[in-house]
PDB file of C-alpha atoms in Angstrom:
ATOM      1  CA  UNK A 122     214.143 277.744 117.101  1.00  0.00           C
ATOM      2  CA  UNK A 123     210.788 279.509 117.145  1.00  0.00           C
ATOM      3  CA  UNK A 124     210.791 283.269 116.717  1.00  0.00           C
ATOM      4  CA  UNK A 125     207.899 283.717 119.153  1.00  0.00           C
ATOM      5  CA  UNK A 126     209.856 281.861 121.835  1.00  0.00           C
ATOM      6  CA  UNK A 127     212.973 284.001 121.356  1.00  0.00           C
ATOM      7  CA  UNK A 128     210.867 287.182 121.429  1.00  0.00           C
ATOM      8  CA  UNK A 129     209.170 285.988 124.615  1.00  0.00           C
ATOM      9  CA  UNK A 130     212.532 285.187 126.206  1.00  0.00           C
ATOM     10  CA  UNK A 131     213.831 288.662 125.330  1.00  0.00           C
ATOM     11  CA  UNK A 132     210.753 290.336 126.817  1.00  0.00           C
ATOM     12  CA  UNK A 133     210.902 288.237 129.977  1.00  0.00           C
ATOM     13  CA  UNK A 134     214.635 288.911 130.421  1.00  0.00           C
ATOM     14  CA  UNK A 135     214.035 292.672 130.174  1.00  0.00           C
ATOM     15  CA  UNK A 136     211.104 292.543 132.598  1.00  0.00           C
ATOM     16  CA  UNK A 137     213.004 290.468 135.140  1.00  0.00           C
ATOM     17  CA  UNK A 138     216.092 292.682 134.835  1.00  0.00           C
ATOM     18  CA  UNK A 139     213.853 295.575 135.923  1.00  0.00           C
ATOM     19  CA  UNK A 140     212.487 293.478 138.830  1.00  0.00           C
ATOM     20  CA  UNK A 141     208.945 294.045 137.586  1.00  0.00           C
ATOM     21  CA  UNK A 142     206.027 291.663 137.798  1.00  0.00           C
ATOM     22  CA  UNK A 143     203.871 290.451 134.943  1.00  0.00           C
ATOM     23  CA  UNK A 144     200.976 292.364 136.485  1.00  0.00           C
ATOM     24  CA  UNK A 145     202.881 295.675 136.431  1.00  0.00           C
ATOM     25  CA  UNK A 146     203.896 295.309 132.795  1.00  0.00           C
ATOM     26  CA  UNK A 147     200.526 293.984 131.645  1.00  0.00           C
ATOM     27  CA  UNK A 148     198.772 296.946 133.276  1.00  0.00           C
ATOM     28  CA  UNK A 149     201.202 299.455 131.737  1.00  0.00           C
ATOM     29  CA  UNK A 150     200.896 297.847 128.289  1.00  0.00           C
ATOM     30  CA  UNK A 151     197.108 297.416 128.570  1.00  0.00           C
ATOM     31  CA  UNK A 152     197.440 293.666 127.891  1.00  0.00           C
ATOM     32  CA  UNK A 153     195.815 290.909 129.914  1.00  0.00           C
ATOM     33  CA  UNK A 154     198.085 289.207 132.418  1.00  0.00           C
ATOM     34  CA  UNK A 155     197.479 285.746 130.967  1.00  0.00           C
ATOM     35  CA  UNK A 156     198.129 286.851 127.403  1.00  0.00           C
ATOM     36  CA  UNK A 157     201.409 288.564 128.355  1.00  0.00           C
ATOM     37  CA  UNK A 158     202.447 285.394 130.169  1.00  0.00           C
ATOM     38  CA  UNK A 159     201.693 283.313 127.077  1.00  0.00           C
ATOM     39  CA  UNK A 160     203.716 285.720 124.915  1.00  0.00           C
ATOM     40  CA  UNK A 161     206.689 285.498 127.292  1.00  0.00           C
ATOM     41  CA  UNK A 162     206.517 281.695 127.265  1.00  0.00           C
ATOM     42  CA  UNK A 163     206.409 281.659 123.469  1.00  0.00           C
ATOM     43  CA  UNK A 164     202.941 280.144 123.293  1.00  0.00           C
ATOM     44  CA  UNK A 165     201.353 283.131 121.530  1.00  0.00           C
ATOM     45  CA  UNK A 166     202.676 285.450 118.842  1.00  0.00           C
ATOM     46  CA  UNK A 167     202.264 289.127 119.594  1.00  0.00           C
ATOM     47  CA  UNK A 168     201.153 291.464 116.836  1.00  0.00           C
ATOM     48  CA  UNK A 169     203.506 294.306 115.995  1.00  0.00           C
ATOM     49  CA  UNK A 170     201.181 296.767 117.765  1.00  0.00           C
ATOM     50  CA  UNK A 171     201.046 294.638 120.892  1.00  0.00           C
ATOM     51  CA  UNK A 172     204.802 294.074 120.843  1.00  0.00           C
ATOM     52  CA  UNK A 173     205.349 297.839 120.562  1.00  0.00           C
ATOM     53  CA  UNK A 174     203.026 298.432 123.546  1.00  0.00           C
ATOM     54  CA  UNK A 175     204.868 295.850 125.669  1.00  0.00           C
ATOM     55  CA  UNK A 176     208.245 297.335 124.727  1.00  0.00           C
ATOM     56  CA  UNK A 177     206.991 300.817 125.625  1.00  0.00           C
ATOM     57  CA  UNK A 178     205.759 299.507 128.991  1.00  0.00           C
ATOM     58  CA  UNK A 179     209.242 298.074 129.561  1.00  0.00           C
ATOM     59  CA  UNK A 180     210.866 301.371 128.597  1.00  0.00           C
ATOM     60  CA  UNK A 181     212.680 299.784 125.676  1.00  0.00           C
ATOM     61  CA  UNK A 182     212.638 300.631 122.009  1.00  0.00           C
ATOM     62  CA  UNK A 183     211.154 297.953 119.792  1.00  0.00           C
ATOM     63  CA  UNK A 184     214.383 297.998 117.771  1.00  0.00           C
ATOM     64  CA  UNK A 185     216.427 297.146 120.908  1.00  0.00           C
ATOM     65  CA  UNK A 186     214.307 294.098 121.681  1.00  0.00           C
ATOM     66  CA  UNK A 187     214.371 292.951 118.058  1.00  0.00           C
ATOM     67  CA  UNK A 188     218.160 293.454 117.986  1.00  0.00           C
ATOM     68  CA  UNK A 189     218.473 291.176 121.040  1.00  0.00           C
ATOM     69  CA  UNK A 190     216.270 288.627 119.282  1.00  0.00           C
ATOM     70  CA  UNK A 191     218.362 288.890 116.121  1.00  0.00           C
ATOM     71  CA  UNK A 192     221.604 288.431 118.090  1.00  0.00           C
ATOM     72  CA  UNK A 193     220.216 285.342 119.813  1.00  0.00           C
ATOM     73  CA  UNK A 194     219.062 283.800 116.544  1.00  0.00           C
ATOM     74  CA  UNK A 195     222.422 284.519 114.899  1.00  0.00           C
ATOM     75  CA  UNK A 196     224.259 282.839 117.779  1.00  0.00           C
ATOM     76  CA  UNK A 197     222.014 279.784 117.730  1.00  0.00           C
ATOM     77  CA  UNK A 198     222.426 279.380 113.964  1.00  0.00           C
ATOM     78  CA  UNK A 199     226.214 279.380 114.284  1.00  0.00           C
ATOM     79  CA  UNK A 200     226.393 276.848 117.141  1.00  0.00           C
ATOM     80  CA  UNK A 201     227.522 273.325 116.303  1.00  0.00           C
ATOM     81  CA  UNK A 202     225.418 270.446 117.643  1.00  0.00           C
ATOM     82  CA  UNK A 203     226.228 269.776 121.297  1.00  0.00           C
ATOM     83  CA  UNK A 204     224.352 266.507 121.795  1.00  0.00           C
ATOM     84  CA  UNK A 205     226.277 263.329 121.026  1.00  0.00           C
ATOM     85  CA  UNK A 206     225.409 259.679 121.741  1.00  0.00           C
ATOM     86  CA  UNK A 207     227.026 258.056 124.779  1.00  0.00           C
ATOM     87  CA  UNK A 208     229.845 255.679 123.920  1.00  0.00           C
ATOM     88  CA  UNK A 209     230.151 256.851 120.330  1.00  0.00           C
ATOM     89  CA  UNK A 210     233.137 259.213 120.277  1.00  0.00           C
ATOM     90  CA  UNK A 211     234.041 260.116 116.738  1.00  0.00           C
ATOM     91  CA  UNK A 212     235.655 262.966 114.884  1.00  0.00           C
ATOM     92  CA  UNK A 213     232.403 264.962 114.850  1.00  0.00           C
ATOM     93  CA  UNK A 214     232.039 264.824 118.626  1.00  0.00           C
ATOM     94  CA  UNK A 215     235.715 265.627 119.067  1.00  0.00           C
ATOM     95  CA  UNK A 216     235.382 268.687 116.850  1.00  0.00           C
ATOM     96  CA  UNK A 217     232.396 269.818 118.927  1.00  0.00           C
ATOM     97  CA  UNK A 218     234.511 269.399 122.048  1.00  0.00           C
ATOM     98  CA  UNK A 219     237.253 271.691 120.851  1.00  0.00           C
ATOM     99  CA  UNK A 220     236.434 275.382 120.949  1.00  0.00           C
ATOM    100  CA  UNK A 221     236.995 277.790 118.134  1.00  0.00           C
ATOM    101  CA  UNK A 222     239.695 280.047 119.507  1.00  0.00           C
ATOM    102  CA  UNK A 223     240.486 283.547 118.439  1.00  0.00           C
ATOM    103  CA  UNK A 224     243.712 284.043 116.558  1.00  0.00           C
ATOM    104  CA  UNK A 225     246.398 284.802 119.093  1.00  0.00           C
ATOM    105  CA  UNK A 226     244.213 284.068 122.107  1.00  0.00           C
ATOM    106  CA  UNK A 227     245.715 282.016 124.901  1.00  0.00           C
ATOM    107  CA  UNK A 228     242.486 281.430 126.830  1.00  0.00           C
ATOM    108  CA  UNK A 229     241.968 277.919 125.468  1.00  0.00           C
ATOM    109  CA  UNK A 230     242.597 276.121 128.771  1.00  0.00           C
ATOM    110  CA  UNK A 231     239.581 277.779 130.434  1.00  0.00           C
ATOM    111  CA  UNK A 232     237.138 276.092 128.053  1.00  0.00           C
ATOM    112  CA  UNK A 233     235.381 273.015 129.505  1.00  0.00           C
ATOM    113  CA  UNK A 234     235.299 269.836 127.467  1.00  0.00           C
ATOM    114  CA  UNK A 235     232.071 268.658 125.911  1.00  0.00           C
ATOM    115  CA  UNK A 236     230.641 265.681 127.735  1.00  0.00           C
ATOM    116  CA  UNK A 237     228.457 263.047 126.065  1.00  0.00           C
ATOM    117  CA  UNK A 238     224.754 263.748 126.319  1.00  0.00           C
ATOM    118  CA  UNK A 239     221.523 262.359 124.968  1.00  0.00           C
ATOM    119  CA  UNK A 240     221.446 262.321 121.199  1.00  0.00           C
ATOM    120  CA  UNK A 241     218.561 261.962 118.814  1.00  0.00           C
ATOM    121  CA  UNK A 242     216.023 259.212 119.358  1.00  0.00           C
ATOM    122  CA  UNK A 243     218.302 256.812 117.476  1.00  0.00           C
ATOM    123  CA  UNK A 244     220.777 256.855 120.381  1.00  0.00           C
ATOM    124  CA  UNK A 245     218.656 254.289 122.198  1.00  0.00           C
ATOM    125  CA  UNK A 246     218.012 253.703 125.896  1.00  0.00           C
ATOM    126  CA  UNK A 247     221.716 253.786 126.766  1.00  0.00           C
ATOM    127  CA  UNK A 248     221.802 257.535 126.093  1.00  0.00           C
ATOM    128  CA  UNK A 249     221.857 259.747 129.163  1.00  0.00           C
ATOM    129  CA  UNK A 250     221.809 263.446 129.941  1.00  0.00           C
ATOM    130  CA  UNK A 251     224.353 265.138 132.206  1.00  0.00           C
ATOM    131  CA  UNK A 252     222.387 267.908 133.871  1.00  0.00           C
ATOM    132  CA  UNK A 253     223.587 271.347 134.892  1.00  0.00           C
ATOM    133  CA  UNK A 254     227.063 271.175 133.388  1.00  0.00           C
ATOM    134  CA  UNK A 255     228.244 273.130 130.366  1.00  0.00           C
ATOM    135  CA  UNK A 256     228.131 271.009 127.232  1.00  0.00           C
ATOM    136  CA  UNK A 257     230.010 273.398 124.962  1.00  0.00           C
ATOM    137  CA  UNK A 258     231.781 276.688 125.202  1.00  0.00           C
ATOM    138  CA  UNK A 259     232.658 278.331 121.953  1.00  0.00           C
ATOM    139  CA  UNK A 260     234.660 281.469 121.342  1.00  0.00           C
ATOM    140  CA  UNK A 261     234.581 282.765 117.776  1.00  0.00           C
ATOM    141  CA  UNK A 262     236.863 285.670 118.598  1.00  0.00           C
ATOM    142  CA  UNK A 263     238.222 287.467 121.634  1.00  0.00           C
ATOM    143  CA  UNK A 264     234.963 289.387 122.050  1.00  0.00           C
ATOM    144  CA  UNK A 265     232.442 286.509 121.972  1.00  0.00           C
ATOM    145  CA  UNK A 266     231.891 283.663 124.393  1.00  0.00           C
ATOM    146  CA  UNK A 267     228.965 281.236 124.294  1.00  0.00           C
ATOM    147  CA  UNK A 268     228.118 278.524 126.829  1.00  0.00           C
ATOM    148  CA  UNK A 269     225.253 276.038 126.538  1.00  0.00           C
ATOM    149  CA  UNK A 270     223.882 274.308 129.665  1.00  0.00           C
ATOM    150  CA  UNK A 271     221.445 271.407 129.393  1.00  0.00           C
ATOM    151  CA  UNK A 272     219.572 271.433 132.703  1.00  0.00           C
ATOM    152  CA  UNK A 273     217.099 268.755 131.698  1.00  0.00           C
ATOM    153  CA  UNK A 274     215.282 267.346 128.697  1.00  0.00           C
ATOM    154  CA  UNK A 275     213.071 270.444 128.447  1.00  0.00           C
ATOM    155  CA  UNK A 276     215.432 273.190 129.656  1.00  0.00           C
ATOM    156  CA  UNK A 277     218.521 274.485 127.900  1.00  0.00           C
ATOM    157  CA  UNK A 278     220.269 277.729 128.816  1.00  0.00           C
ATOM    158  CA  UNK A 279     222.327 279.659 126.279  1.00  0.00           C
ATOM    159  CA  UNK A 280     224.678 282.228 127.838  1.00  0.00           C
ATOM    160  CA  UNK A 281     226.527 284.613 125.546  1.00  0.00           C
ATOM    161  CA  UNK A 282     228.947 287.381 126.496  1.00  0.00           C
ATOM    162  CA  UNK A 283     230.277 289.782 123.951  1.00  0.00           C
ATOM    163  CA  UNK A 284     231.717 293.236 123.421  1.00  0.00           C
ATOM    164  CA  UNK A 285     234.855 294.966 124.590  1.00  0.00           C
ATOM    165  CA  UNK A 286     235.688 294.435 128.237  1.00  0.00           C
ATOM    166  CA  UNK A 287     234.723 298.003 129.163  1.00  0.00           C
ATOM    167  CA  UNK A 288     231.287 297.525 127.545  1.00  0.00           C
ATOM    168  CA  UNK A 289     230.696 293.803 128.064  1.00  0.00           C
ATOM    169  CA  UNK A 290     227.118 292.625 127.740  1.00  0.00           C
ATOM    170  CA  UNK A 291     225.834 289.257 128.847  1.00  0.00           C
ATOM    171  CA  UNK A 292     222.787 287.677 127.236  1.00  0.00           C
ATOM    172  CA  UNK A 293     221.109 284.703 128.906  1.00  0.00           C
ATOM    173  CA  UNK A 294     218.246 282.749 127.375  1.00  0.00           C
ATOM    174  CA  UNK A 295     216.639 279.606 128.715  1.00  0.00           C
ATOM    175  CA  UNK A 296     214.342 277.316 126.804  1.00  0.00           C
TER     176      UNK A 296
END
């Protein structure tokens, strides 16, 4: 996972949550519209000064954005692989299908099963991709829930909810 892509996703999510356009933010941050777009898409790496200016234009502290980025990276590093070859069920794919449940939690029935999806190039032409359905939902404890949706070969959405119920926060990233 590229850091510049995760930073761009975090910036775009904040901008869209404020219902602001690229033009508004680029003007406020004194950054060209095209360059801000490239940063949000993860095609360009922003310098620390530029990142600070964009965060200020969004009304967010740089530390908040970097914390979101850090949380996303930590979640992605802890996720098991969710792509398995079609017709090759084994113990590894079965373990990916079963969620990690919190001790004492009884919410295990609400977790969707992992369906076979396209694997690495070695899976061959018989591999296929089920689009738009959750491939894995993992719960490390009662306060964390992660769902991964593969919407196509170039788009994957990671949705994470965490925190106590009174302060629940949902983080959505698409790549």
